[in-house]
Coordinates of C-alpha atoms in Angstrom, one line a residue:
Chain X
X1173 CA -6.3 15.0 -4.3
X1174 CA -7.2 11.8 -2.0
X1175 CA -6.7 8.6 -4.7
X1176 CA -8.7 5.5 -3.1
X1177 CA -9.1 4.8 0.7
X1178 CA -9.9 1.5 2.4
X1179 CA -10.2 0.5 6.0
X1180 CA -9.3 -0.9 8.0
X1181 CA -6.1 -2.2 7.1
X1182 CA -5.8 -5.6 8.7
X1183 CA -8.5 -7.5 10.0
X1184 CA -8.7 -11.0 12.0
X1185 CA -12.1 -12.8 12.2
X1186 CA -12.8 -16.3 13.4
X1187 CA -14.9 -18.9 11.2
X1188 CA -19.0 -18.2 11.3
X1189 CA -18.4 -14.5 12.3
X1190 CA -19.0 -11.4 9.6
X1191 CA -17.2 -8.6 9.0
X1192 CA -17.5 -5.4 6.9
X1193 CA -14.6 -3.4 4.9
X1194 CA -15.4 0.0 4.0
X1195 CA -13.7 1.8 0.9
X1196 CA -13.5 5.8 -0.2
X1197 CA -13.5 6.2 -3.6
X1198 CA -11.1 8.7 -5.6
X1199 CA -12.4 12.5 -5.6
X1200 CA -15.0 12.4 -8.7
X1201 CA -15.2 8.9 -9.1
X1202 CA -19.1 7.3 -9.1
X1203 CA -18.3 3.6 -9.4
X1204 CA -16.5 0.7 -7.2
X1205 CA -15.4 -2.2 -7.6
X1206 CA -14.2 -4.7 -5.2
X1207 CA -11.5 -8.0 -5.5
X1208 CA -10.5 -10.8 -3.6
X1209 CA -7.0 -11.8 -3.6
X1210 CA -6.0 -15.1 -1.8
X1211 CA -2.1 -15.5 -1.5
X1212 CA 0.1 -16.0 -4.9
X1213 CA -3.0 -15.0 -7.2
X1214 CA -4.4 -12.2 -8.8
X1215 CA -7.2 -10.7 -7.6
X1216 CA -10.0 -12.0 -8.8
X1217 CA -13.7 -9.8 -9.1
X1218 CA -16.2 -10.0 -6.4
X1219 CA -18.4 -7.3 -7.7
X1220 CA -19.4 -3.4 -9.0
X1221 CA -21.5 -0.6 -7.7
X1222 CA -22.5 2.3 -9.5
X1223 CA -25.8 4.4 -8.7
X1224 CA -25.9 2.6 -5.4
X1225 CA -27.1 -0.9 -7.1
X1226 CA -24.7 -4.0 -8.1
X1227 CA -23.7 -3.6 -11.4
X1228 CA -22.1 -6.1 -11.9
X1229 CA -20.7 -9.4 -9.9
X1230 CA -18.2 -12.2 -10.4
X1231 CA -18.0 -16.0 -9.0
X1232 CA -19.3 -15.5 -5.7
X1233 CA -21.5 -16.6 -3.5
X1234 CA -24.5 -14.4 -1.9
X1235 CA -22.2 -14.5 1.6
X1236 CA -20.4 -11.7 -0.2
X1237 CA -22.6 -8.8 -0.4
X1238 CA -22.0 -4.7 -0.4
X1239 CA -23.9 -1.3 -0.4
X1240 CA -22.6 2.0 -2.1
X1241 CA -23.8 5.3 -0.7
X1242 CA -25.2 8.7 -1.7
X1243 CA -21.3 9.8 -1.4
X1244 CA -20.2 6.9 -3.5
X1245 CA -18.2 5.2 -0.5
X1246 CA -18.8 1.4 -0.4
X1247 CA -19.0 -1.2 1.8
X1248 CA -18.3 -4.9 1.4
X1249 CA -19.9 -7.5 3.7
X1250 CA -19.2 -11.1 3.8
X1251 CA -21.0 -13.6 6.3
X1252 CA -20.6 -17.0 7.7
X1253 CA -16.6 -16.4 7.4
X1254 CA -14.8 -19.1 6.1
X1255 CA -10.8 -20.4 6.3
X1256 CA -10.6 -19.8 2.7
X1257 CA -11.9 -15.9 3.0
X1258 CA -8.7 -15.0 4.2
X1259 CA -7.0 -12.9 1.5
X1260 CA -6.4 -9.0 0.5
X1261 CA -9.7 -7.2 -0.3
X1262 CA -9.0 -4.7 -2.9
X1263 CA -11.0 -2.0 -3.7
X1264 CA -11.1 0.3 -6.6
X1265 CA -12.9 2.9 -8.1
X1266 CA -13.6 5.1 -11.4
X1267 CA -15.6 6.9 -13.8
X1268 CA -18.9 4.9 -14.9
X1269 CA -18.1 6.8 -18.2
X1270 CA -14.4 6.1 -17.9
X1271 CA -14.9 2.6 -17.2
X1272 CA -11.2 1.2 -18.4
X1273 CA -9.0 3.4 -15.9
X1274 CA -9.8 2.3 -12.5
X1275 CA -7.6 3.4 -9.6
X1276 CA -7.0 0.5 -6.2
X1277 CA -6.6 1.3 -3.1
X1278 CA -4.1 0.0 -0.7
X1279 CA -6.5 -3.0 0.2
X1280 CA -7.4 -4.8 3.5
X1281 CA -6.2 -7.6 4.7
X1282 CA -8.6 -10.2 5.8
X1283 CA -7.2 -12.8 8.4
X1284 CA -10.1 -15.5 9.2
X1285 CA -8.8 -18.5 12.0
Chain I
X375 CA -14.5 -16.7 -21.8
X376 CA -12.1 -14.3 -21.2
X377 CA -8.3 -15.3 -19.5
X378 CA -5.3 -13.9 -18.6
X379 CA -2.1 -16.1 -18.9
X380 CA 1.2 -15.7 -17.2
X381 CA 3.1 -18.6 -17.5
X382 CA 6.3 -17.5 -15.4
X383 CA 5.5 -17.5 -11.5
X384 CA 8.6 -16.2 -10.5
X385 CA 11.8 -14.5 -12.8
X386 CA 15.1 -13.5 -10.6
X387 CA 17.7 -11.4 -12.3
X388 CA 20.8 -9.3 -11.5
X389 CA 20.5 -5.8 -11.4
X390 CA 20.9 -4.1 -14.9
X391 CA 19.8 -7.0 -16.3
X392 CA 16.6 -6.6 -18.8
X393 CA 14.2 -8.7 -18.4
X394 CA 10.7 -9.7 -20.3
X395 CA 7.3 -10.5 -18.6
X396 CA 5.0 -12.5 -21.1
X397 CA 1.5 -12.3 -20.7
X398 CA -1.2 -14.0 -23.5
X399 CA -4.9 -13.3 -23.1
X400 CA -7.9 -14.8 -24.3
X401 CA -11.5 -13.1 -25.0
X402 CA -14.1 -12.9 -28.0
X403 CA -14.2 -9.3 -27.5
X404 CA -13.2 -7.3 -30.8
X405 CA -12.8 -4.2 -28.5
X406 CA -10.7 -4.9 -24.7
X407 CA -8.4 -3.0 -22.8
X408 CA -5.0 -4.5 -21.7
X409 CA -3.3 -3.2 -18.7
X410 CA 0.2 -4.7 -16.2
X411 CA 0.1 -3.5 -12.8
X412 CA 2.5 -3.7 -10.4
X413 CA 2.4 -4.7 -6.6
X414 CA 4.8 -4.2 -4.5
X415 CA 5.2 -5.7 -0.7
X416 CA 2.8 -2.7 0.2
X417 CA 0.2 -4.6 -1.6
X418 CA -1.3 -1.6 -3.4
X419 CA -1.6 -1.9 -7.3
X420 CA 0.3 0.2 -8.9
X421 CA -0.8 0.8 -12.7
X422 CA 1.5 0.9 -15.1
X423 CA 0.0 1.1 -18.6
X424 CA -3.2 0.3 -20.9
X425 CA -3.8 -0.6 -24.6
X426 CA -6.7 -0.5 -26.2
X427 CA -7.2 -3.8 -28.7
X428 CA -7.3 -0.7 -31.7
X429 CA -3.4 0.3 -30.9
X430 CA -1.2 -2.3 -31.9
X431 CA 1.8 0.4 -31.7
X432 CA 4.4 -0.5 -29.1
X433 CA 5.5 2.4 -27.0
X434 CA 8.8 2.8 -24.6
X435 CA 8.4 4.7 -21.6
X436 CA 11.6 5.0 -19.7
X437 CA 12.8 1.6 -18.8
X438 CA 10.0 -0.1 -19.3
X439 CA 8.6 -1.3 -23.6
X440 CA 5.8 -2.9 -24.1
X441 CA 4.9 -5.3 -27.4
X442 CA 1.3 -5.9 -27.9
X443 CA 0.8 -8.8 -30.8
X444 CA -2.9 -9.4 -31.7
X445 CA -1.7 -11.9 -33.7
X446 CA -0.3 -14.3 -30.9
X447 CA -3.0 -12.8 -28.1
X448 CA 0.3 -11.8 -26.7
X449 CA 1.2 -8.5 -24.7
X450 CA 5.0 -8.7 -23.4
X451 CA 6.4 -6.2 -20.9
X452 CA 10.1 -5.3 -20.8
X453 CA 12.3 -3.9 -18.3
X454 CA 15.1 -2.6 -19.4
X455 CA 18.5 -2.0 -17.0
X456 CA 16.4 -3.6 -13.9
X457 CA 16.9 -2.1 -10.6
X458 CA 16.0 -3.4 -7.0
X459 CA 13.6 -0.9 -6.7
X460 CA 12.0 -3.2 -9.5
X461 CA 11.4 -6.0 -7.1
X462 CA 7.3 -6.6 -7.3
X463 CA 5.3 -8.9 -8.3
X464 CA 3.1 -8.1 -11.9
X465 CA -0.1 -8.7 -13.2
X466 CA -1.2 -8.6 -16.6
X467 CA -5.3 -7.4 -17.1
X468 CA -7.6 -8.0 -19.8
X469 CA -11.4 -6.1 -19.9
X470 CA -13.4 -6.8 -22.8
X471 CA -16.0 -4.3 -24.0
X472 CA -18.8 -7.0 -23.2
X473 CA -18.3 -7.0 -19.1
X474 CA -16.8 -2.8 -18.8
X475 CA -15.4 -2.3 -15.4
X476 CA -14.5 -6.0 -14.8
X477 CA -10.6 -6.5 -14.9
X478 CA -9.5 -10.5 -15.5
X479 CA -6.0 -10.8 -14.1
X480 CA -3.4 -13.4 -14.1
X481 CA -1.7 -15.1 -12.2
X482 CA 1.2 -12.5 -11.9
X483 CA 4.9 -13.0 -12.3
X484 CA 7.5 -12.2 -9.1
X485 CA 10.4 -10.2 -10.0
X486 CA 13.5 -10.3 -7.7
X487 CA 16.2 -8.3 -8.6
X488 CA 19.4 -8.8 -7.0
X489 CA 22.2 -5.9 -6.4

């Protein structure tokens, strides 16, 4: 049983460019969520998909954007990179009807110069 | 608004050693979920257990207890006979009934255990 993928693993952008992280969910899982961890903090969250639409969505601006698919897999986009976008990018999935037990992948770590 | 408090940024210990990871919580939510994760250097969160605001009973589990207080908005992790192994950084998560599927963390607490 595959528990929650995310690629790629490390990442370096420069400032201005975009970049997009992809994330599997866990077999039989419908909904995503994503969060943004800068260094020494928790990880705070950017955002939920569940039917394909955003759910729901934390503190952040509308440079952050994603897309879930007819498999469930999700994507998270973020534009106009900044210095302070540089953290882990967590992703982690469950059960729309099982809402408190969500499973995280091993994350991807965002390095913007 | 809902938060998530750990006041201890890092805790160092000797191995055997237990030691206690405090975590208080805020939210207006009469039903939430509480949950401690655990990341190691991997960076993967590992989770570790959840309460529900309903089950004030305190379980052990091995080396690890946990006392959830309602009273104090308190929910304490304890690692009993500490290992290396133990050496992770842990979060404390709170997700109230009103925003489902949204965790609030803290700030998280670093172990280090030393042999």
């Amino acid at each position: 049983d595959a528990g929650v993928t995310q690629s790629p693993t490390h990442l370096i952008k420069t400032r201005g460019q975009q970049v997009t992280l992809r994330c599997s969910p866990k077999s039989g899982h419908d909904t995503v969520s994503w969060y943004q961890q800068a260094l020494g903090q928790g990880p705070q969250f950017i955002f939920q998909y569940y039917e394909e639409e955003e759910r729901q969505r934390g503190n952040f601006p509308d440079r952050f954007s994603g897309h879930q698919f007819p498999n469930y897999s999700s994507e998270l986009n973020v534009n106009a990179l900044l210095l302070g976008d540089s953290a882990l990018y967590l992703c982690a999935s469950s059960l729309r009807t099982v809402y408190n037990e969500q499973f995280f992948g091993p994350g991807t770590r965002l390095t913007v110069l | 608004a809902q938060k998530v408090t750990q006041a201890q940024t890092e805790i160092s210990v000797v191995e055997k050693e237990d030691v206690t990871l405090d975590c208080v919580y805020e939210t207006r939510d009469t039903t939430y979920y509480l949950f401690w994760y655990k990341q190691p250097p991997s960076g993967e969160l590992v989770f570790l257990i959840r309460r529900n605001s309903f089950d004030e009973q305190n379980e052990i589990s091995g080396r690890y207890s946990w006392n959830f207080q309602k009273s104090t908005s308190s929910f304490n992790f304890t690692i009993t006979a500490s290992q290396v192994v133990d050496s992770a950084v842990y979060f404390c998560a709170l997700q109230g009934s009103s925003n489902t599927g949204k965790l609030i963390f803290g700030q998280g607490t670093t172990l280090q255990v030393k042999p």
